[in-house]
């Protein structure tokens, strides 16, 4: 390998961490032969096994304090790239894409222009992507707020620092938008995933409208976001060259998605977008008439309308979570919804962190959870995990980590 090519791999050592590479190899089916915590990992190629040849086993250094760490890391990256037959830049793109949630926009157009797309159409897609993620971020911060005015700081920070435009891919004209690319962990990664998850849920409602499926706006917390998305899509009707737009998701392998997160693609033609415009108006009117509008279309939002039960969206099979109690909530408005005014928030931890989960509990469990929080004791819960506009909710049994039952 010449000097210039090797320098490309040295430049990767400051932009791609061994942790990212390790996660990528796991997602690609490589076999972890041995791990020495904080020192190194040995990985076997997908087609190799430990009893085969040692030629298919590669050592990934983890401790950057060793004097030869950088050289060994460069050698490892070079070996991985050689296995896939790619260069340093392409390897970096693959690792980074695997580390982010991806929102994919495929523009369908005439076959004779297979290698190009109308510039106005491409511009409309990128503008739509920005609007979609900005609206989903606003909604994630506060579902009750309108989509106008000054953007909340958390949403603004997400759009500015954690959303990127990826390289185009094969398949007519594909634009990948990367979410949470530099949110390695913690609250930023959790927020980035919630934004994409909320957007996926709302787009699934859009898909159901296109398919002619029944949709009850008054019982759906995502209705305001659905209306905003249908409005945003109308811009494509101005472009005579527009044929169809397909929107889909690909989830980061290193972050656990909410069970049964909607993942069906949405294909939109000019005709279906026109229909969505009509549907959006009807949903908006319906929300206003039922005094449930969260976009300000109703004249007022009374305490009575706020106290109505809000059904959870997407129940799932039984799931187990664990983590520390980070919040204790008492809210009389939740009695009609959960049958209890008490709930606790569990911040999930490894090996399956999915963010903060709110769990309704009775008064006795609430007191025990309070003591568990004060002592820093891990708490677990088993039950049906659902998604609402405010985040994740679980109805189930709460336990202390040592197995003593709380509920």
PDB file of N, CA, C and O in Angstrom, residues 1-16 70-71 73-92:
ATOM      1  N   UNK A   1       0.855  -1.196   0.000  1.00  0.00           N
ATOM      2  CA  UNK A   1       0.000   0.000   0.000  1.00  0.00           C
ATOM      3  C   UNK A   1       0.885   1.237   0.000  1.00  0.00           C
ATOM      4  O   UNK A   1       1.861   1.319   0.736  1.00  0.00           O
ATOM      5  N   UNK A   2       0.549   2.214  -0.875  1.00  0.00           N
ATOM      6  CA  UNK A   2       1.384   3.405  -0.947  1.00  0.00           C
ATOM      7  C   UNK A   2       1.147   4.313   0.252  1.00  0.00           C
ATOM      8  O   UNK A   2       0.183   4.169   0.989  1.00  0.00           O
ATOM      9  N   UNK A   3       2.022   5.289   0.383  1.00  0.00           N
ATOM     10  CA  UNK A   3       1.999   6.164   1.556  1.00  0.00           C
ATOM     11  C   UNK A   3       0.710   6.967   1.639  1.00  0.00           C
ATOM     12  O   UNK A   3       0.119   7.130   2.706  1.00  0.00           O
ATOM     13  N   UNK A   4       0.252   7.481   0.476  1.00  0.00           N
ATOM     14  CA  UNK A   4      -0.949   8.308   0.470  1.00  0.00           C
ATOM     15  C   UNK A   4      -2.162   7.514   0.939  1.00  0.00           C
ATOM     16  O   UNK A   4      -2.990   7.992   1.714  1.00  0.00           O
ATOM     17  N   UNK A   5      -2.271   6.250   0.464  1.00  0.00           N
ATOM     18  CA  UNK A   5      -3.406   5.425   0.856  1.00  0.00           C
ATOM     19  C   UNK A   5      -3.339   5.108   2.346  1.00  0.00           C
ATOM     20  O   UNK A   5      -4.360   5.118   3.040  1.00  0.00           O
ATOM     21  N   UNK A   6      -2.151   4.806   2.849  1.00  0.00           N
ATOM     22  CA  UNK A   6      -2.006   4.509   4.271  1.00  0.00           C
ATOM     23  C   UNK A   6      -2.354   5.722   5.121  1.00  0.00           C
ATOM     24  O   UNK A   6      -2.943   5.580   6.208  1.00  0.00           O
ATOM     25  N   UNK A   7      -2.054   6.922   4.649  1.00  0.00           N
ATOM     26  CA  UNK A   7      -2.372   8.130   5.415  1.00  0.00           C
ATOM     27  C   UNK A   7      -3.877   8.290   5.573  1.00  0.00           C
ATOM     28  O   UNK A   7      -4.333   8.866   6.560  1.00  0.00           O
ATOM     29  N   UNK A   8      -4.658   7.764   4.603  1.00  0.00           N
ATOM     30  CA  UNK A   8      -6.116   7.820   4.722  1.00  0.00           C
ATOM     31  C   UNK A   8      -6.578   7.036   5.947  1.00  0.00           C
ATOM     32  O   UNK A   8      -7.503   7.463   6.658  1.00  0.00           O
ATOM     33  N   UNK A   9      -5.957   5.896   6.184  1.00  0.00           N
ATOM     34  CA  UNK A   9      -6.337   5.080   7.339  1.00  0.00           C
ATOM     35  C   UNK A   9      -5.904   5.734   8.646  1.00  0.00           C
ATOM     36  O   UNK A   9      -6.619   5.649   9.655  1.00  0.00           O
ATOM     37  N   UNK A  10      -4.754   6.395   8.642  1.00  0.00           N
ATOM     38  CA  UNK A  10      -4.322   7.101   9.846  1.00  0.00           C
ATOM     39  C   UNK A  10      -5.298   8.226  10.187  1.00  0.00           C
ATOM     40  O   UNK A  10      -5.570   8.489  11.365  1.00  0.00           O
ATOM     41  N   UNK A  11      -5.855   8.884   9.167  1.00  0.00           N
ATOM     42  CA  UNK A  11      -6.812   9.956   9.431  1.00  0.00           C
ATOM     43  C   UNK A  11      -8.110   9.411  10.021  1.00  0.00           C
ATOM     44  O   UNK A  11      -8.814  10.113  10.753  1.00  0.00           O
ATOM     45  N   UNK A  12      -8.436   8.144   9.735  1.00  0.00           N
ATOM     46  CA  UNK A  12      -9.655   7.548  10.281  1.00  0.00           C
ATOM     47  C   UNK A  12      -9.566   7.313  11.782  1.00  0.00           C
ATOM     48  O   UNK A  12     -10.588   7.265  12.469  1.00  0.00           O
ATOM     49  N   UNK A  13      -8.352   7.155  12.305  1.00  0.00           N
ATOM     50  CA  UNK A  13      -8.210   6.819  13.723  1.00  0.00           C
ATOM     51  C   UNK A  13      -8.751   7.906  14.641  1.00  0.00           C
ATOM     52  O   UNK A  13      -9.077   7.627  15.802  1.00  0.00           O
ATOM     53  N   UNK A  14      -8.844   9.137  14.137  1.00  0.00           N
ATOM     54  CA  UNK A  14      -9.366  10.229  14.968  1.00  0.00           C
ATOM     55  C   UNK A  14     -10.862  10.461  14.762  1.00  0.00           C
ATOM     56  O   UNK A  14     -11.485  11.222  15.492  1.00  0.00           O
ATOM     57  N   UNK A  15     -11.451   9.797  13.755  1.00  0.00           N
ATOM     58  CA  UNK A  15     -12.869  10.022  13.459  1.00  0.00           C
ATOM     59  C   UNK A  15     -13.740   8.792  13.696  1.00  0.00           C
ATOM     60  O   UNK A  15     -14.958   8.914  13.821  1.00  0.00           O
ATOM     61  N   UNK A  16     -13.137   7.610  13.756  1.00  0.00           N
ATOM     62  CA  UNK A  16     -13.895   6.372  13.997  1.00  0.00           C
ATOM     63  C   UNK A  16     -13.263   5.654  15.180  1.00  0.00           C
ATOM     64  O   UNK A  16     -12.073   5.332  15.159  1.00  0.00           O
ATOM     65  N   UNK A  70      -1.953   3.220  17.652  1.00  0.00           N
ATOM     66  CA  UNK A  70      -2.382   3.804  16.382  1.00  0.00           C
ATOM     67  C   UNK A  70      -1.940   2.938  15.201  1.00  0.00           C
ATOM     68  O   UNK A  70      -2.704   2.721  14.261  1.00  0.00           O
ATOM     69  N   UNK A  71      -0.707   2.446  15.266  1.00  0.00           N
ATOM     70  CA  UNK A  71      -0.211   1.608  14.171  1.00  0.00           C
ATOM     71  C   UNK A  71      -1.038   0.327  14.051  1.00  0.00           C
ATOM     72  O   UNK A  71      -1.453  -0.070  12.962  1.00  0.00           O
ATOM     73  N   UNK A  73      -4.086  -0.173  15.115  1.00  0.00           N
ATOM     74  CA  UNK A  73      -5.456   0.159  14.728  1.00  0.00           C
ATOM     75  C   UNK A  73      -5.532   0.384  13.222  1.00  0.00           C
ATOM     76  O   UNK A  73      -6.468  -0.056  12.549  1.00  0.00           O
ATOM     77  N   UNK A  74      -4.530   1.084  12.666  1.00  0.00           N
ATOM     78  CA  UNK A  74      -4.467   1.318  11.223  1.00  0.00           C
ATOM     79  C   UNK A  74      -4.369  -0.010  10.484  1.00  0.00           C
ATOM     80  O   UNK A  74      -5.039  -0.230   9.459  1.00  0.00           O
ATOM     81  N   UNK A  75      -3.534  -0.919  10.979  1.00  0.00           N
ATOM     82  CA  UNK A  75      -3.405  -2.229  10.356  1.00  0.00           C
ATOM     83  C   UNK A  75      -4.735  -2.974  10.368  1.00  0.00           C
ATOM     84  O   UNK A  75      -5.123  -3.621   9.388  1.00  0.00           O
ATOM     85  N   UNK A  76      -5.469  -2.866  11.484  1.00  0.00           N
ATOM     86  CA  UNK A  76      -6.759  -3.540  11.592  1.00  0.00           C
ATOM     87  C   UNK A  76      -7.755  -2.954  10.595  1.00  0.00           C
ATOM     88  O   UNK A  76      -8.456  -3.697   9.882  1.00  0.00           O
ATOM     89  N   UNK A  77      -7.847  -1.619  10.508  1.00  0.00           N
ATOM     90  CA  UNK A  77      -8.757  -0.979   9.569  1.00  0.00           C
ATOM     91  C   UNK A  77      -8.427  -1.358   8.129  1.00  0.00           C
ATOM     92  O   UNK A  77      -9.324  -1.594   7.309  1.00  0.00           O
ATOM     93  N   UNK A  78      -7.125  -1.429   7.829  1.00  0.00           N
ATOM     94  CA  UNK A  78      -6.684  -1.828   6.498  1.00  0.00           C
ATOM     95  C   UNK A  78      -7.133  -3.258   6.180  1.00  0.00           C
ATOM     96  O   UNK A  78      -7.602  -3.554   5.069  1.00  0.00           O
ATOM     97  N   UNK A  79      -7.043  -4.151   7.162  1.00  0.00           N
ATOM     98  CA  UNK A  79      -7.452  -5.541   6.955  1.00  0.00           C
ATOM     99  C   UNK A  79      -8.965  -5.659   6.733  1.00  0.00           C
ATOM    100  O   UNK A  79      -9.422  -6.431   5.882  1.00  0.00           O
ATOM    101  N   UNK A  80      -9.744  -4.883   7.494  1.00  0.00           N
ATOM    102  CA  UNK A  80     -11.198  -4.920   7.330  1.00  0.00           C
ATOM    103  C   UNK A  80     -11.587  -4.390   5.960  1.00  0.00           C
ATOM    104  O   UNK A  80     -12.451  -4.950   5.277  1.00  0.00           O
ATOM    105  N   UNK A  81     -10.956  -3.285   5.542  1.00  0.00           N
ATOM    106  CA  UNK A  81     -11.251  -2.721   4.226  1.00  0.00           C
ATOM    107  C   UNK A  81     -10.889  -3.712   3.123  1.00  0.00           C
ATOM    108  O   UNK A  81     -11.627  -3.868   2.140  1.00  0.00           O
ATOM    109  N   UNK A  82      -9.757  -4.395   3.280  1.00  0.00           N
ATOM    110  CA  UNK A  82      -9.340  -5.390   2.287  1.00  0.00           C
ATOM    111  C   UNK A  82     -10.339  -6.545   2.209  1.00  0.00           C
ATOM    112  O   UNK A  82     -10.606  -7.078   1.125  1.00  0.00           O
ATOM    113  N   UNK A  83     -10.894  -6.930   3.341  1.00  0.00           N
ATOM    114  CA  UNK A  83     -11.889  -8.019   3.352  1.00  0.00           C
ATOM    115  C   UNK A  83     -13.093  -7.653   2.482  1.00  0.00           C
ATOM    116  O   UNK A  83     -13.638  -8.504   1.767  1.00  0.00           O
ATOM    117  N   UNK A  84     -13.513  -6.386   2.522  1.00  0.00           N
ATOM    118  CA  UNK A  84     -14.674  -5.947   1.745  1.00  0.00           C
ATOM    119  C   UNK A  84     -14.301  -5.397   0.374  1.00  0.00           C
ATOM    120  O   UNK A  84     -15.184  -5.062  -0.422  1.00  0.00           O
ATOM    121  N   UNK A  85     -12.995  -5.261   0.114  1.00  0.00           N
ATOM    122  CA  UNK A  85     -12.562  -4.755  -1.175  1.00  0.00           C
ATOM    123  C   UNK A  85     -12.866  -3.284  -1.370  1.00  0.00           C
ATOM    124  O   UNK A  85     -13.220  -2.845  -2.472  1.00  0.00           O
ATOM    125  N   UNK A  86     -12.749  -2.493  -0.297  1.00  0.00           N
ATOM    126  CA  UNK A  86     -13.035  -1.064  -0.372  1.00  0.00           C
ATOM    127  C   UNK A  86     -11.839  -0.286   0.168  1.00  0.00           C
ATOM    128  O   UNK A  86     -10.910  -0.861   0.752  1.00  0.00           O
ATOM    129  N   UNK A  87     -11.874   1.017   0.009  1.00  0.00           N
ATOM    130  CA  UNK A  87     -10.830   1.878   0.532  1.00  0.00           C
ATOM    131  C   UNK A  87     -11.199   2.459   1.880  1.00  0.00           C
ATOM    132  O   UNK A  87     -12.268   2.165   2.441  1.00  0.00           O
ATOM    133  N   UNK A  88     -10.341   3.334   2.383  1.00  0.00           N
ATOM    134  CA  UNK A  88     -10.536   3.902   3.715  1.00  0.00           C
ATOM    135  C   UNK A  88     -11.812   4.741   3.787  1.00  0.00           C
ATOM    136  O   UNK A  88     -12.576   4.656   4.749  1.00  0.00           O
ATOM    137  N   UNK A  89     -12.066   5.555   2.757  1.00  0.00           N
ATOM    138  CA  UNK A  89     -13.236   6.440   2.794  1.00  0.00           C
ATOM    139  C   UNK A  89     -14.524   5.635   2.773  1.00  0.00           C
ATOM    140  O   UNK A  89     -15.465   5.911   3.521  1.00  0.00           O
ATOM    141  N   UNK A  90     -14.594   4.606   1.908  1.00  0.00           N
ATOM    142  CA  UNK A  90     -15.799   3.787   1.834  1.00  0.00           C
ATOM    143  C   UNK A  90     -16.015   3.014   3.138  1.00  0.00           C
ATOM    144  O   UNK A  90     -17.157   2.868   3.608  1.00  0.00           O
ATOM    145  N   UNK A  91     -14.923   2.528   3.742  1.00  0.00           N
ATOM    146  CA  UNK A  91     -15.048   1.836   5.022  1.00  0.00           C
ATOM    147  C   UNK A  91     -15.617   2.783   6.082  1.00  0.00           C
ATOM    148  O   UNK A  91     -16.493   2.402   6.866  1.00  0.00           O
ATOM    149  N   UNK A  92     -15.124   4.002   6.100  1.00  0.00           N
ATOM    150  CA  UNK A  92     -15.623   4.987   7.064  1.00  0.00           C
ATOM    151  C   UNK A  92     -17.108   5.246   6.861  1.00  0.00           C
ATOM    152  O   UNK A  92     -17.879   5.326   7.826  1.00  0.00           O
TER     153      UNK A  92
END
